[in-house]
Coordinates of C-alpha atoms in Angstrom, one line a residue:
Chain A
X1 CA 97.7 111.9 78.7
X2 CA 96.2 114.4 76.3
X3 CA 96.9 114.3 72.7
X4 CA 98.5 117.7 72.8
X5 CA 101.6 118.0 70.6
X6 CA 104.7 120.1 71.4
X7 CA 106.0 121.5 68.1
X8 CA 109.4 123.2 67.6
X9 CA 109.9 125.3 64.5
X10 CA 113.3 126.4 63.3
X11 CA 113.8 130.1 62.4
X12 CA 117.3 130.1 60.7
X13 CA 119.4 132.9 62.1
X14 CA 116.8 133.5 64.9
X15 CA 115.1 131.6 67.7
X16 CA 113.2 128.4 67.9
X17 CA 109.4 128.8 68.0
X18 CA 107.9 126.4 70.5
X19 CA 104.2 125.6 70.7
X20 CA 102.4 123.5 73.3
X21 CA 105.2 123.4 75.9
X22 CA 104.5 124.0 79.6
X23 CA 108.0 125.1 80.6
X24 CA 111.5 125.5 79.3
X25 CA 114.2 124.3 81.7
X26 CA 117.6 126.0 81.7
X27 CA 121.0 124.4 82.1
X28 CA 120.9 125.3 85.8
X29 CA 117.6 123.5 86.2
X30 CA 115.5 126.7 86.5
X31 CA 112.1 126.2 84.8
X32 CA 110.7 129.1 82.9
X33 CA 106.9 128.8 82.7
X34 CA 105.4 129.2 79.2
X35 CA 102.8 131.9 79.4
X36 CA 101.9 132.4 75.7
X37 CA 100.6 130.1 73.0
X38 CA 103.9 130.4 71.1
X39 CA 107.2 131.3 72.6
X40 CA 110.5 132.1 71.0
X41 CA 113.5 130.4 72.6
X42 CA 116.9 132.1 72.3
X43 CA 119.6 130.2 70.4
X44 CA 122.3 132.8 70.1
X45 CA 122.8 133.3 73.9
X46 CA 122.8 137.1 73.6
X47 CA 119.3 137.5 75.0
X48 CA 118.9 139.4 78.3
X49 CA 115.8 137.4 78.9
X50 CA 117.0 133.8 78.6
X51 CA 115.5 131.4 77.8
X52 CA 113.4 133.8 75.7
X53 CA 114.5 135.5 72.5
X54 CA 114.6 139.4 72.8
X55 CA 115.7 140.0 69.3
X56 CA 119.3 140.6 70.4
X57 CA 120.6 138.4 67.6
X58 CA 119.6 141.4 65.3
X59 CA 121.6 143.9 67.2
X60 CA 124.9 144.0 65.5
X61 CA 126.3 146.6 67.8
X62 CA 127.7 146.0 71.3
X63 CA 125.0 145.8 73.8
X64 CA 124.5 148.9 76.0
X65 CA 123.2 148.7 79.5
X66 CA 121.7 151.2 81.8
Chain B
X1 CA 84.5 158.4 71.4
X2 CA 83.4 161.8 70.2
X3 CA 84.3 163.2 66.8
X4 CA 87.7 165.0 66.9
X5 CA 87.9 168.7 66.2
X6 CA 88.6 169.3 62.5
X7 CA 91.6 171.3 61.5
X8 CA 91.1 172.4 57.9
X9 CA 88.7 172.2 55.0
X10 CA 89.0 168.4 54.3
X11 CA 88.4 167.3 57.9
X12 CA 85.7 170.0 58.3
X13 CA 83.9 168.6 55.3
X14 CA 83.9 165.1 56.8
X15 CA 82.9 166.2 60.3
X16 CA 80.1 168.4 59.0
X17 CA 78.7 165.6 56.9
X18 CA 78.8 163.2 59.9
X19 CA 77.0 165.7 62.1
X20 CA 74.3 166.4 59.5
X21 CA 70.8 165.2 60.0
X22 CA 70.6 161.4 60.1
X23 CA 69.4 159.9 56.9
X24 CA 68.8 163.3 55.4
X25 CA 70.4 164.4 52.2
X26 CA 73.9 165.7 52.6
X27 CA 76.6 166.9 50.3
X28 CA 79.6 164.9 49.4
X29 CA 82.4 166.4 51.6
X30 CA 84.2 168.6 49.2
X31 CA 87.4 166.8 48.4
X32 CA 89.2 170.1 48.3
X33 CA 91.1 170.3 45.1
X34 CA 93.7 167.7 46.0
X35 CA 96.2 170.0 44.4
X36 CA 96.1 172.1 47.6
X37 CA 97.6 169.1 49.4
X38 CA 101.3 169.4 48.6
X39 CA 102.4 166.5 50.8
X40 CA 99.6 164.2 51.9
X41 CA 101.9 162.2 54.2
X42 CA 102.4 165.1 56.7
X43 CA 99.2 167.1 55.9
X44 CA 97.3 167.0 59.2
X45 CA 94.0 168.1 57.7
X46 CA 94.2 165.4 54.9
X47 CA 95.2 162.6 57.3
X48 CA 92.6 163.6 59.9
X49 CA 89.8 163.5 57.3
X50 CA 90.9 160.0 56.2
X51 CA 91.4 158.8 59.8
X52 CA 87.8 159.9 60.7
X53 CA 86.4 158.1 57.7
X54 CA 88.4 154.9 58.6
X55 CA 87.3 155.1 62.2
X56 CA 83.7 154.5 61.1
X57 CA 84.9 150.9 60.3
X58 CA 86.3 150.4 63.8
X59 CA 84.5 151.8 66.9
X60 CA 82.9 154.8 65.3
X61 CA 81.8 158.0 67.1
X62 CA 79.2 158.5 69.8
X63 CA 78.1 161.8 68.3
X64 CA 77.4 160.4 64.8
X65 CA 73.7 159.5 64.9
X66 CA 73.4 157.9 61.5
X67 CA 74.0 154.1 62.0
X68 CA 74.5 153.8 58.2
X69 CA 77.4 156.3 58.1
X70 CA 79.9 153.4 57.8
X71 CA 78.7 152.4 54.4
X72 CA 77.3 155.7 53.2
X73 CA 77.9 155.8 49.5
X74 CA 78.8 159.5 49.4
X75 CA 81.3 159.1 52.3
X76 CA 82.7 156.1 50.4
X77 CA 83.3 158.5 47.4
X78 CA 85.2 160.8 49.7
X79 CA 87.2 158.0 51.3
X80 CA 88.2 156.7 47.9
X81 CA 89.3 160.1 46.7
X82 CA 91.5 160.6 49.8
X83 CA 92.8 157.0 49.6
X84 CA 93.9 157.4 45.9
X85 CA 95.9 160.5 46.8
X86 CA 97.3 158.8 49.9
X87 CA 98.3 155.6 48.1
X88 CA 99.9 157.5 45.3
X89 CA 102.0 159.4 47.9
X90 CA 103.0 156.2 49.7
X91 CA 104.0 154.5 46.5
X92 CA 106.1 157.5 45.5
X93 CA 107.8 157.6 48.9
X94 CA 108.6 153.9 48.5
X95 CA 110.0 154.4 45.0
X96 CA 112.2 157.2 46.4
X97 CA 113.5 155.0 49.2
X98 CA 117.2 154.1 48.5
X99 CA 117.3 150.4 47.9
X100 CA 120.4 148.4 47.4
X101 CA 118.5 145.1 47.9
X102 CA 119.0 142.5 45.2
X103 CA 116.0 141.7 43.0
X104 CA 113.5 139.3 44.6
X105 CA 114.5 136.6 42.0
X106 CA 118.1 136.7 43.3
X107 CA 117.2 136.1 46.9
X108 CA 116.0 132.5 46.7
X109 CA 114.4 129.8 44.6
X110 CA 110.8 130.1 45.7
X111 CA 108.6 133.1 46.3
X112 CA 108.5 132.1 50.0
X113 CA 112.3 132.1 50.3
X114 CA 112.6 135.3 48.4
X115 CA 110.2 137.2 50.5
X116 CA 111.6 135.8 53.8
X117 CA 115.1 136.9 52.7
X118 CA 113.9 140.3 51.6
X119 CA 112.0 141.0 54.8
X120 CA 114.9 139.8 57.1
X121 CA 117.3 141.9 55.1
X122 CA 115.4 145.1 55.0
X123 CA 114.5 145.0 58.7
X124 CA 118.1 144.0 59.8
X125 CA 119.4 147.3 58.6
X126 CA 117.4 149.3 61.1
X127 CA 118.9 149.5 64.6
X128 CA 117.0 151.0 67.4
X129 CA 115.3 154.1 66.0
X130 CA 116.5 157.6 67.0
X131 CA 113.2 158.0 68.8
X132 CA 113.8 154.9 70.9
X133 CA 117.4 156.0 71.7
X134 CA 116.1 159.5 72.7
X135 CA 113.5 157.9 75.0
X136 CA 116.1 155.6 76.4
X137 CA 118.8 158.1 77.3
X138 CA 117.5 161.7 77.2
X139 CA 113.8 162.2 77.3
X140 CA 112.3 164.0 80.3
X141 CA 109.1 162.6 81.8
X142 CA 107.1 165.2 79.9
X143 CA 108.7 164.2 76.6
X144 CA 108.1 160.5 77.4
X145 CA 104.4 161.3 78.1
X146 CA 104.2 163.2 74.8
X147 CA 105.5 160.1 73.1
X148 CA 102.8 157.9 74.7
X149 CA 100.2 160.5 73.7
X150 CA 101.4 160.5 70.1
X151 CA 101.5 156.7 69.9
X152 CA 98.1 156.3 71.7
X153 CA 96.4 156.9 68.3
X154 CA 97.8 153.5 67.3
X155 CA 98.1 151.6 70.6
X156 CA 94.5 152.2 71.7
X157 CA 93.5 150.4 68.5
X158 CA 96.6 148.1 68.5
X159 CA 96.3 145.2 66.0
X160 CA 92.8 146.0 65.0
X161 CA 93.6 146.9 61.3
X162 CA 95.3 143.5 60.7
X163 CA 92.2 141.6 61.9
X164 CA 90.4 142.8 58.8
X165 CA 92.9 140.8 56.7
X166 CA 91.9 137.4 58.3
X167 CA 89.0 136.6 56.0
X168 CA 91.1 137.8 53.0
X169 CA 93.8 135.2 53.1
X170 CA 93.7 131.4 53.5
X171 CA 95.6 128.4 54.6
X172 CA 98.7 128.5 56.7
X173 CA 99.0 132.3 56.4
X174 CA 95.5 132.7 57.9
X175 CA 96.4 130.3 60.8
X176 CA 99.6 132.2 61.5
X177 CA 97.9 135.6 61.5
X178 CA 95.2 134.2 63.8
X179 CA 97.9 132.9 66.1
X180 CA 99.6 136.3 66.2
X181 CA 96.4 138.2 66.7
X182 CA 95.4 135.8 69.6
X183 CA 98.6 136.9 71.4
X184 CA 97.9 140.6 70.6
X185 CA 94.4 140.2 72.0
X186 CA 95.6 138.8 75.3
X187 CA 95.9 135.0 74.6
X188 CA 92.5 134.4 76.2
X189 CA 93.1 136.8 79.1
X190 CA 91.2 140.1 78.9
X191 CA 93.7 141.7 81.3
X192 CA 96.5 141.0 78.8
X193 CA 94.8 142.6 75.8
X194 CA 97.6 144.8 74.4
X195 CA 95.2 147.7 73.9
X196 CA 94.2 147.4 77.5
X197 CA 97.8 147.3 78.7
X198 CA 98.5 150.5 76.9
X199 CA 95.3 152.1 78.3
X200 CA 96.5 151.1 81.8
X201 CA 99.9 152.7 81.1
X202 CA 98.2 156.0 80.1
X203 CA 95.9 155.8 83.2
X204 CA 98.8 155.2 85.5
X205 CA 100.2 158.5 84.4
X206 CA 96.9 160.3 84.9
X207 CA 96.4 160.5 81.1
X208 CA 93.0 160.0 79.5
X209 CA 92.2 156.8 77.7
X210 CA 89.8 158.6 75.4
X211 CA 91.2 158.5 71.9
X212 CA 89.8 161.8 70.5
X213 CA 92.2 164.2 72.4
X214 CA 95.2 162.2 71.1
X215 CA 93.9 162.3 67.6
X216 CA 93.5 166.0 67.9
X217 CA 97.1 166.5 68.9
X218 CA 98.8 163.9 66.8
X219 CA 101.0 165.0 63.9
X220 CA 99.9 164.4 60.3
X221 CA 102.7 161.9 59.9
X222 CA 101.5 159.9 63.0
X223 CA 98.0 159.8 61.6
X224 CA 99.5 158.7 58.2
X225 CA 101.3 155.8 59.9
X226 CA 98.0 154.6 61.4
X227 CA 96.0 155.3 58.2
X228 CA 98.6 153.3 56.2
X229 CA 97.5 150.2 58.1
X230 CA 93.9 150.8 57.4
X231 CA 94.6 151.6 53.7
X232 CA 96.3 148.2 53.4
X233 CA 93.9 146.2 55.6
X234 CA 90.6 147.6 54.3
X235 CA 91.4 147.1 50.6
X236 CA 91.6 143.4 49.7
X237 CA 93.8 144.0 46.7
X238 CA 96.4 145.3 49.2
X239 CA 96.4 142.3 51.5
X240 CA 100.0 141.4 50.6
X241 CA 101.1 144.9 51.5
X242 CA 99.1 144.7 54.8
X243 CA 101.0 141.6 55.8
X244 CA 104.4 142.9 54.6
X245 CA 103.7 146.0 56.7
X246 CA 102.9 143.8 59.7
X247 CA 106.2 141.9 59.3
X248 CA 108.3 145.0 59.1
X249 CA 106.4 146.6 62.1
X250 CA 106.9 143.5 64.3
X251 CA 110.5 142.9 63.2
X252 CA 111.5 146.5 64.1
X253 CA 109.7 146.5 67.5
X254 CA 111.5 144.3 70.0
X255 CA 114.8 146.2 70.2
X256 CA 113.2 149.7 70.3
X257 CA 110.8 148.5 73.0
X258 CA 113.8 147.3 75.1
X259 CA 115.2 150.8 74.8
X260 CA 111.9 152.5 75.6
X261 CA 111.6 150.1 78.6
X262 CA 115.0 151.2 79.9
X263 CA 113.9 154.9 79.4
X264 CA 110.8 154.2 81.4
X265 CA 112.8 152.7 84.2
X266 CA 115.3 155.5 84.1
X267 CA 112.4 158.0 84.6
X268 CA 110.9 155.7 87.3
X269 CA 107.6 155.6 85.5
X270 CA 104.7 153.5 86.9
X271 CA 104.7 149.7 86.6
X272 CA 101.9 149.8 84.0
X273 CA 104.2 151.6 81.6
X274 CA 107.1 149.2 82.3
X275 CA 104.7 146.3 81.9
X276 CA 103.5 147.5 78.4
X277 CA 107.0 147.7 77.0
X278 CA 108.3 144.7 78.9
X279 CA 105.5 142.6 77.3
X280 CA 106.4 143.9 73.8
X281 CA 110.1 143.0 73.9
X282 CA 109.2 139.3 74.3
X283 CA 105.9 139.2 72.4
X284 CA 107.3 141.0 69.3
X285 CA 110.3 138.7 69.1
X286 CA 107.8 135.9 68.6
X287 CA 105.5 138.0 66.4
X288 CA 108.4 138.9 64.1
X289 CA 109.0 135.2 63.3
X290 CA 105.3 134.5 62.9
X291 CA 104.8 137.5 60.6
X292 CA 107.8 136.9 58.4
X293 CA 107.9 133.1 58.2
X294 CA 104.4 132.1 59.3
X295 CA 102.4 134.7 57.5
X296 CA 104.3 136.4 54.6
X297 CA 106.2 133.3 53.4
X298 CA 103.0 131.2 53.5
X299 CA 101.0 133.9 51.8
X300 CA 103.3 134.1 48.8
X301 CA 103.6 130.3 48.6
X302 CA 99.9 130.4 48.2
X303 CA 99.7 133.5 46.0
X304 CA 103.1 134.1 44.4
X305 CA 101.9 137.2 42.6
X306 CA 101.6 139.0 46.0
X307 CA 105.4 138.9 46.6
X308 CA 106.1 142.5 45.3
X309 CA 103.2 143.8 47.4
X310 CA 104.6 142.2 50.6
X311 CA 107.8 144.0 49.9
X312 CA 106.0 147.2 49.1
X313 CA 104.1 147.1 52.4
X314 CA 107.2 146.4 54.4
X315 CA 109.1 149.3 52.7
X316 CA 106.1 151.6 53.2
X317 CA 106.0 150.7 56.9
X318 CA 109.7 151.6 57.5
X319 CA 109.5 154.8 55.4
X320 CA 106.2 156.2 56.8
X321 CA 107.0 155.2 60.4
X322 CA 110.5 156.7 59.9
X323 CA 108.9 159.9 58.7
X324 CA 106.6 160.0 61.8
X325 CA 109.6 159.5 64.1
X326 CA 111.6 162.3 62.4
X327 CA 108.6 164.7 62.9
X328 CA 108.4 163.7 66.6
X329 CA 112.2 164.2 67.2
X330 CA 112.0 167.6 65.4
X331 CA 109.2 168.6 67.8
X332 CA 111.3 167.6 70.9
X333 CA 114.3 169.5 69.5
X334 CA 112.3 172.6 68.8
X335 CA 110.6 172.4 72.2
X336 CA 114.0 172.2 73.9
X337 CA 115.4 175.0 71.8
X338 CA 112.4 177.2 72.5
X339 CA 112.6 176.5 76.2
X340 CA 116.3 177.3 76.2
X341 CA 115.7 180.5 74.3
X342 CA 112.7 181.5 76.4

């Protein structure tokens, strides 16, 4: 195998930054392909784009949908 | 791109000089008694003159024949005079910004912790901007397009100012900035270059991708918000402010982009418009972490004396972009009022 490393960086109060992964697999087995060099994986569960962070952890107000 | 039409004595002076005979003697553009400029941050003539001088360092103008214009000493004198007034106005605005934030020393043990806490704190306060909420819920297609036209001045040059900072910083901060810029520049895929995504959005609406007409119609405050990035990025002494600005910009982008995206869907705008904002919700959630933790924290760990500049840059970003947003909203309100009255 290659010597590529997968690195996960903790962002307290925010997502996990992941470098070097090919996909992120959800609890239901759905694999989300990684399409950028660094991805932010949601940890708060509020994102509308799971598994990716959409900054919803910042939005203190109730979410609005259209 | 051609030179934009000037709109007052300062921009006329700059344009006349740039159109003058190549390599011939030319006068220093008259830096009109700066006393005439009562508020540089919204003065269109002032900001346009500065924008044109800055653009010489980016892609330049097809109708400027002198290839040496970029580093012409007399134009440098003019640029420096305008920049001094601009920087003074920005620092004044920042000093007038209400600030309940604790002193940096009280926010953490190390400069990196202090700056991280300060940036998270100051950007957490801002919810989706009034502009984003307006675009989400209320804007007509015409008003949405006028927003894209206004923002084109930045987005057609998206991320270019910050590239000037790469050689001016080192170590982990340089690596993180390069990583962020790589994503902005398409991650190795020319079709995903963010500037190109925005140009495709404009094109899908039948709008030009030529920058000059957008510069000619942009408000002074919008030009100021773009000039602010060049001011910070083209002056090495302000590299800390450039990176603080970037952090605040990215950290206040994801949620508004989500609102704007919903507005674009509400108006059934073309896929290219949806794609631009869709990309930015996800990308800017990453960039925010890279900018705050990867770039700014590493930069002040390396150069602790830059900590106050990082905070200055972030505060300036929020204040000047806020000003530009207010001017835009006022324009929409006035337009609706006039239409209702007419």
